[in-house]
């Protein structure tokens, strides 16, 4: 019985460690957000200042991810923080594209 718990604990620990190594979907989300920002700039729904702020936010996200991966792994807490940052960035993109400001 104890042997089974030890084996189960080791498997669970290995699975969590392997899961914490990468950020599934991060790159895909970044690409989509970048496309949305560029589309907003192209169509005129973003001002040049809004464009610059959103681009800066994307750069900050990428810099934060690189910093988190510097030790070779991204923990569950770090991944949750990245997801939260991406959701917030997505909200900002939507808000800026639909705020009825545009190029003149």
PDB file of C-alpha atoms in Angstrom:
ATOM      1  CA  UNK A   1       0.000   0.000   0.000  1.00  0.00           C
ATOM      2  CA  UNK A   2       2.758   2.464   0.956  1.00  0.00           C
ATOM      3  CA  UNK A   3       4.681   1.459  -2.160  1.00  0.00           C
ATOM      4  CA  UNK A   4       1.685   2.388  -4.308  1.00  0.00           C
ATOM      5  CA  UNK A   5       1.459   5.831  -2.696  1.00  0.00           C
ATOM      6  CA  UNK A   6       5.167   6.430  -3.263  1.00  0.00           C
ATOM      7  CA  UNK A   7       4.894   5.435  -6.918  1.00  0.00           C
ATOM      8  CA  UNK A   8       1.780   7.579  -7.366  1.00  0.00           C
ATOM      9  CA  UNK A   9       3.482  10.558  -5.697  1.00  0.00           C
ATOM     10  CA  UNK A  10       6.540  10.169  -7.924  1.00  0.00           C
ATOM     11  CA  UNK A  11       4.392   9.994 -11.067  1.00  0.00           C
ATOM     12  CA  UNK A  12       2.379  13.019 -10.023  1.00  0.00           C
ATOM     13  CA  UNK A  13       5.538  14.992  -9.209  1.00  0.00           C
ATOM     14  CA  UNK A  14       7.064  14.068 -12.572  1.00  0.00           C
ATOM     15  CA  UNK A  15       3.916  15.071 -14.426  1.00  0.00           C
ATOM     16  CA  UNK A  16       3.737  18.433 -12.655  1.00  0.00           C
ATOM     17  CA  UNK A  17       7.417  19.096 -13.296  1.00  0.00           C
ATOM     18  CA  UNK A  18       7.059  18.276 -16.978  1.00  0.00           C
ATOM     19  CA  UNK A  19       3.967  20.456 -17.213  1.00  0.00           C
ATOM     20  CA  UNK A  20       5.738  23.392 -15.574  1.00  0.00           C
ATOM     21  CA  UNK A  21       8.524  23.346 -18.194  1.00  0.00           C
ATOM     22  CA  UNK A  22       6.606  25.029 -21.005  1.00  0.00           C
ATOM     23  CA  UNK A  23       3.777  27.463 -21.570  1.00  0.00           C
ATOM     24  CA  UNK A  24       1.190  25.847 -23.825  1.00  0.00           C
ATOM     25  CA  UNK A  25      -0.584  28.329 -26.023  1.00  0.00           C
ATOM     26  CA  UNK A  26       1.482  31.355 -25.001  1.00  0.00           C
ATOM     27  CA  UNK A  27       3.114  31.835 -28.404  1.00  0.00           C
ATOM     28  CA  UNK A  28      -0.194  31.251 -30.212  1.00  0.00           C
ATOM     29  CA  UNK A  29      -1.939  33.853 -28.049  1.00  0.00           C
ATOM     30  CA  UNK A  30       0.895  36.331 -28.579  1.00  0.00           C
ATOM     31  CA  UNK A  31       0.704  35.916 -32.356  1.00  0.00           C
ATOM     32  CA  UNK A  32      -3.070  36.414 -32.361  1.00  0.00           C
ATOM     33  CA  UNK A  33      -2.833  39.481 -30.145  1.00  0.00           C
ATOM     34  CA  UNK A  34      -0.128  40.938 -32.375  1.00  0.00           C
ATOM     35  CA  UNK A  35      -2.350  40.365 -35.416  1.00  0.00           C
ATOM     36  CA  UNK A  36      -5.245  42.127 -33.703  1.00  0.00           C
ATOM     37  CA  UNK A  37      -3.038  45.113 -32.859  1.00  0.00           C
ATOM     38  CA  UNK A  38      -1.708  45.347 -36.424  1.00  0.00           C
ATOM     39  CA  UNK A  39      -5.207  45.019 -37.868  1.00  0.00           C
ATOM     40  CA  UNK A  40      -6.380  47.847 -35.595  1.00  0.00           C
ATOM     41  CA  UNK A  41      -3.527  50.066 -36.751  1.00  0.00           C
ATOM     42  CA  UNK A  42      -4.219  49.221 -40.405  1.00  0.00           C
ATOM     43  CA  UNK A  43      -7.941  49.926 -40.210  1.00  0.00           C
ATOM     44  CA  UNK A  44      -7.497  53.113 -38.208  1.00  0.00           C
ATOM     45  CA  UNK A  45      -9.325  51.916 -35.090  1.00  0.00           C
ATOM     46  CA  UNK A  46      -6.135  52.491 -33.054  1.00  0.00           C
ATOM     47  CA  UNK A  47      -4.378  55.798 -32.705  1.00  0.00           C
ATOM     48  CA  UNK A  48      -0.600  55.843 -32.908  1.00  0.00           C
ATOM     49  CA  UNK A  49      -0.385  56.299 -29.130  1.00  0.00           C
ATOM     50  CA  UNK A  50      -2.740  53.378 -28.463  1.00  0.00           C
ATOM     51  CA  UNK A  51      -0.692  51.274 -30.877  1.00  0.00           C
ATOM     52  CA  UNK A  52       2.531  52.157 -29.061  1.00  0.00           C
ATOM     53  CA  UNK A  53       1.063  51.369 -25.637  1.00  0.00           C
ATOM     54  CA  UNK A  54      -0.294  47.992 -26.794  1.00  0.00           C
ATOM     55  CA  UNK A  55       3.019  47.105 -28.454  1.00  0.00           C
ATOM     56  CA  UNK A  56       4.817  47.996 -25.221  1.00  0.00           C
ATOM     57  CA  UNK A  57       2.484  45.722 -23.316  1.00  0.00           C
ATOM     58  CA  UNK A  58       3.293  42.853 -25.693  1.00  0.00           C
ATOM     59  CA  UNK A  59       7.020  43.494 -25.275  1.00  0.00           C
ATOM     60  CA  UNK A  60       6.580  43.432 -21.502  1.00  0.00           C
ATOM     61  CA  UNK A  61       4.774  40.080 -21.744  1.00  0.00           C
ATOM     62  CA  UNK A  62       7.581  38.584 -23.837  1.00  0.00           C
ATOM     63  CA  UNK A  63      10.253  39.991 -21.514  1.00  0.00           C
ATOM     64  CA  UNK A  64       8.441  38.616 -18.460  1.00  0.00           C
ATOM     65  CA  UNK A  65       8.175  35.162 -20.048  1.00  0.00           C
ATOM     66  CA  UNK A  66      11.893  35.149 -20.916  1.00  0.00           C
ATOM     67  CA  UNK A  67      12.715  36.178 -17.360  1.00  0.00           C
ATOM     68  CA  UNK A  68      10.532  33.395 -15.951  1.00  0.00           C
ATOM     69  CA  UNK A  69      12.161  30.818 -18.234  1.00  0.00           C
ATOM     70  CA  UNK A  70      15.684  31.959 -17.346  1.00  0.00           C
ATOM     71  CA  UNK A  71      15.991  29.289 -14.656  1.00  0.00           C
ATOM     72  CA  UNK A  72      14.910  26.596 -17.116  1.00  0.00           C
ATOM     73  CA  UNK A  73      11.342  26.118 -15.960  1.00  0.00           C
ATOM     74  CA  UNK A  74       8.088  27.954 -15.546  1.00  0.00           C
ATOM     75  CA  UNK A  75       6.205  27.097 -12.384  1.00  0.00           C
ATOM     76  CA  UNK A  76       2.460  26.727 -12.143  1.00  0.00           C
ATOM     77  CA  UNK A  77       2.241  30.079 -10.358  1.00  0.00           C
ATOM     78  CA  UNK A  78       4.326  31.791 -13.058  1.00  0.00           C
ATOM     79  CA  UNK A  79       2.181  30.268 -15.803  1.00  0.00           C
ATOM     80  CA  UNK A  80      -0.955  31.518 -14.044  1.00  0.00           C
ATOM     81  CA  UNK A  81       0.585  35.001 -13.878  1.00  0.00           C
ATOM     82  CA  UNK A  82       1.411  34.893 -17.604  1.00  0.00           C
ATOM     83  CA  UNK A  83      -2.132  33.779 -18.449  1.00  0.00           C
ATOM     84  CA  UNK A  84      -3.545  36.596 -16.329  1.00  0.00           C
ATOM     85  CA  UNK A  85      -1.268  39.109 -18.068  1.00  0.00           C
ATOM     86  CA  UNK A  86      -2.336  37.824 -21.491  1.00  0.00           C
ATOM     87  CA  UNK A  87      -6.027  38.044 -20.618  1.00  0.00           C
ATOM     88  CA  UNK A  88      -5.532  41.596 -19.402  1.00  0.00           C
ATOM     89  CA  UNK A  89      -3.654  42.491 -22.611  1.00  0.00           C
ATOM     90  CA  UNK A  90      -6.432  40.968 -24.699  1.00  0.00           C
ATOM     91  CA  UNK A  91      -8.987  43.061 -22.820  1.00  0.00           C
ATOM     92  CA  UNK A  92      -6.906  46.205 -23.429  1.00  0.00           C
ATOM     93  CA  UNK A  93      -6.673  45.440 -27.144  1.00  0.00           C
ATOM     94  CA  UNK A  94     -10.422  45.004 -27.437  1.00  0.00           C
ATOM     95  CA  UNK A  95     -11.121  48.145 -25.412  1.00  0.00           C
ATOM     96  CA  UNK A  96      -8.729  50.293 -27.460  1.00  0.00           C
ATOM     97  CA  UNK A  97      -9.987  48.998 -30.799  1.00  0.00           C
ATOM     98  CA  UNK A  98     -13.624  49.727 -29.911  1.00  0.00           C
ATOM     99  CA  UNK A  99     -13.365  53.002 -27.998  1.00  0.00           C
ATOM    100  CA  UNK A 100     -14.470  55.139 -30.974  1.00  0.00           C
ATOM    101  CA  UNK A 101     -11.134  56.908 -31.199  1.00  0.00           C
ATOM    102  CA  UNK A 102      -9.279  56.703 -34.446  1.00  0.00           C
ATOM    103  CA  UNK A 103      -6.815  58.348 -36.734  1.00  0.00           C
ATOM    104  CA  UNK A 104      -7.748  61.733 -38.076  1.00  0.00           C
TER     105      UNK A 104
END
